[in-house]
mmCIF file of C-alpha atoms in Angstrom:
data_model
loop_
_atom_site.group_PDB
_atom_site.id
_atom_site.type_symbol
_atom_site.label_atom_id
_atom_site.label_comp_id
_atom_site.label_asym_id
_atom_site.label_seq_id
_atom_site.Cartn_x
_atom_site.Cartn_y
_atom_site.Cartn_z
ATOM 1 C CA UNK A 1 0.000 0.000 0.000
ATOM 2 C CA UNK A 2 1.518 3.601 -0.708
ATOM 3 C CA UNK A 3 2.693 5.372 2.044
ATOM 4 C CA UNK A 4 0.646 7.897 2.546
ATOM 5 C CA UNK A 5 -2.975 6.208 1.413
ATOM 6 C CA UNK A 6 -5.095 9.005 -0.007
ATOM 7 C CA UNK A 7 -7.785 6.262 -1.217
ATOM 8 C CA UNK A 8 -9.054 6.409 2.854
ATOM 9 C CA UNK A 9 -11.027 9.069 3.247
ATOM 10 C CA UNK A 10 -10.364 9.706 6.838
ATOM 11 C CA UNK A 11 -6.554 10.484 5.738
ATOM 12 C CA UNK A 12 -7.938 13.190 2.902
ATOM 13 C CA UNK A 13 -10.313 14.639 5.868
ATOM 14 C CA UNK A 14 -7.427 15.019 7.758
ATOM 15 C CA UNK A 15 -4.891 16.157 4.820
ATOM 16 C CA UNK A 16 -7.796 18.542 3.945
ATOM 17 C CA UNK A 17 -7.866 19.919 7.473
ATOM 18 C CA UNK A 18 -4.173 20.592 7.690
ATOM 19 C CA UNK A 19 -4.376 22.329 4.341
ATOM 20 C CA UNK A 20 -6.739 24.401 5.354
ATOM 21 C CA UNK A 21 -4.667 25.135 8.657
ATOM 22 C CA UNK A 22 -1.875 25.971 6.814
ATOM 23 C CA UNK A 23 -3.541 27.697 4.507
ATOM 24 C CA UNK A 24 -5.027 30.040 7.417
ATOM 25 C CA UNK A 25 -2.130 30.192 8.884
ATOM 26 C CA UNK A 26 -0.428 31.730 6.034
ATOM 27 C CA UNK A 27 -2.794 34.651 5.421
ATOM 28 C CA UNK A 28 -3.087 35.389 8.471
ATOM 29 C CA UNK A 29 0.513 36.036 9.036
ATOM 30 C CA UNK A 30 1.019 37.091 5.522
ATOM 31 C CA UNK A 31 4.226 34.814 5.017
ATOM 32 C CA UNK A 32 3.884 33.187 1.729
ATOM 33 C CA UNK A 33 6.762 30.623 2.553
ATOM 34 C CA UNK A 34 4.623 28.935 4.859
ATOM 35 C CA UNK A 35 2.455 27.770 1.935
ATOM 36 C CA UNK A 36 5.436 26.976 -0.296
ATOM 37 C CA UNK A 37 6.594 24.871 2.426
ATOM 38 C CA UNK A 38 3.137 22.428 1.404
ATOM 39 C CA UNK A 39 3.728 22.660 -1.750
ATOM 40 C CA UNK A 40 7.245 21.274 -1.447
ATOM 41 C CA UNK A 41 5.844 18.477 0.982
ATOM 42 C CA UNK A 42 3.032 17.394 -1.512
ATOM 43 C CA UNK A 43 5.548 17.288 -4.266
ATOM 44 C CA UNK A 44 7.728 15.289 -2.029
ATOM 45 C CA UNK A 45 4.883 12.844 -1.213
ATOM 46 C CA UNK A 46 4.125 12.596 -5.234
ATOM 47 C CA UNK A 47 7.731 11.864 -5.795
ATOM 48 C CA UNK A 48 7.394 8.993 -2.577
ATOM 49 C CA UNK A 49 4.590 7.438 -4.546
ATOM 50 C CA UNK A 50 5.990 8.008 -7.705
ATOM 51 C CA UNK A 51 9.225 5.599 -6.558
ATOM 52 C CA UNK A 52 6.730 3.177 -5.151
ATOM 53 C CA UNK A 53 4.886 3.400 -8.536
ATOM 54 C CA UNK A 54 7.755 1.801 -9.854
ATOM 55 C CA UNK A 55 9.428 -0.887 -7.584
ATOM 56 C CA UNK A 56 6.346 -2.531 -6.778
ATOM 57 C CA UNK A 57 5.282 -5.307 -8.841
ATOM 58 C CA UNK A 58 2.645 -5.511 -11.956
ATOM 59 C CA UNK A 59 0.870 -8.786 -9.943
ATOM 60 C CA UNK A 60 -0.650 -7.047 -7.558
ATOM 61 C CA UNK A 61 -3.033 -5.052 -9.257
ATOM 62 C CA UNK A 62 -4.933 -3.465 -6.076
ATOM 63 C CA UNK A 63 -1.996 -1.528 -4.602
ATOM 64 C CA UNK A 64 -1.475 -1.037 -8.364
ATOM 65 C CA UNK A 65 -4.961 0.771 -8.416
ATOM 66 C CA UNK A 66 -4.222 2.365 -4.795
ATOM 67 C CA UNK A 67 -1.146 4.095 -5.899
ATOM 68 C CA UNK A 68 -2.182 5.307 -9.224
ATOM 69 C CA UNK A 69 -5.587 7.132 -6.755
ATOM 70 C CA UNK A 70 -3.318 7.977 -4.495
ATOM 71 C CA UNK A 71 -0.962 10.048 -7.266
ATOM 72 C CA UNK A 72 -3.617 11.859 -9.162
ATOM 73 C CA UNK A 73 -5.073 12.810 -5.473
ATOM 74 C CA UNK A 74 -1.422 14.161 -4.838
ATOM 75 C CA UNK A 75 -1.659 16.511 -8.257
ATOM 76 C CA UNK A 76 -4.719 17.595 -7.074
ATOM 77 C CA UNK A 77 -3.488 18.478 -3.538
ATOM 78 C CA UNK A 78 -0.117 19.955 -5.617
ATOM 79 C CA UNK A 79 -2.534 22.436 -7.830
ATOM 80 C CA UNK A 80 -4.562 23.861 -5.036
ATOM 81 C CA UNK A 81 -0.930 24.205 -3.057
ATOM 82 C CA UNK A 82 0.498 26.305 -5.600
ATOM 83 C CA UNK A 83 -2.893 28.552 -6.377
ATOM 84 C CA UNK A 84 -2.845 29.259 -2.741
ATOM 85 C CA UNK A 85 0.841 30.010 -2.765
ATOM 86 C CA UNK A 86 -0.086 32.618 -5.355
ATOM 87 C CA UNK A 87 -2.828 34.148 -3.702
ATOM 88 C CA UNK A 88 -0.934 34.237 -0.251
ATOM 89 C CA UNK A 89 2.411 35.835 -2.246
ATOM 90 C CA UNK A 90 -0.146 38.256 -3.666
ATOM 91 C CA UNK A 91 -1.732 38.748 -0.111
ATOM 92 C CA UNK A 92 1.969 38.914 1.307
ATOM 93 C CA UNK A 93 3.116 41.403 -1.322
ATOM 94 C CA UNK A 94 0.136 44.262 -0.804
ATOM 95 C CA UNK A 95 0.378 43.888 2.610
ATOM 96 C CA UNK A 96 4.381 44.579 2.577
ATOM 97 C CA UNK A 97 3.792 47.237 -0.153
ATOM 98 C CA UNK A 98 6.546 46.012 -1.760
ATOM 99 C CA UNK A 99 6.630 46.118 -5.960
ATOM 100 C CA UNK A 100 4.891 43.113 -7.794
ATOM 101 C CA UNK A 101 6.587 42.167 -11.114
ATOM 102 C CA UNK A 102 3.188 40.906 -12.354
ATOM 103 C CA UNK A 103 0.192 39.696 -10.897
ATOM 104 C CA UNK A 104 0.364 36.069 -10.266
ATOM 105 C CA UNK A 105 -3.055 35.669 -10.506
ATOM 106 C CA UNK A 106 -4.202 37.244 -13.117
ATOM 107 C CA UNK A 107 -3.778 34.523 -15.690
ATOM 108 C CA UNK A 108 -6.169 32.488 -13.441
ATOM 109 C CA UNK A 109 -9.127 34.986 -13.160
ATOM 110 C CA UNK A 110 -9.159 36.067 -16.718
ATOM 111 C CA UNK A 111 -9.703 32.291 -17.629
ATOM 112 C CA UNK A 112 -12.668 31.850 -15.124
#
């Protein structure tokens, strides 16, 4: 079974409870790291799956199943990371009054 089993839905309650934690931590203390730091940790999980994707073997076709969940879970969980580590740099960068380059969010409101 992968390592982290994102196919129980207890463990996504609870991942989606500390992302949401994190999240709120982040804007509230207008640190943008902070989220980075998930998105580096979800991307590390994907990789941890990734490696199990590939040393386990083609017989066993349910943790085949449970790993494959489990990685397109992880994207999933990777995406929303790095739209809220745009919205909290955003959030961090007004509230510092420091100069933006661009607006990293802009792209993703024009298209909805």
């Amino acid at each position: 079974m992968p390592i982290i089993n994102f196919t129980n839905p207890v463990v996504i309650l609870i991942a989606v409870i500390l992302f949401a934690l994190v999240l709120y931590l982040g804007r509230e203390t207008k640190k943008s790291f902070i989220v980075g730091i998930m998105l580096f940790v979800f991307i590390a999980i994907l990789l941890c799956h990734t490696i199990e994707f590939m040393t386990i073997a083609q017989s066993n076709q349910e943790v085949y199943k449970a790993i494959t969940r489990t990685a397109t879970i992880d994207l999933v969980f990777i995406f929303l990371s790095f739209i809220s580590y745009l919205w909290v740099d955003d959030i961090e960068v007004k509230a510092g009054k420091k100069k933006s380059i661009d607006n990293s969010l802009e792209w993703f409101w024009n298209k909805v």
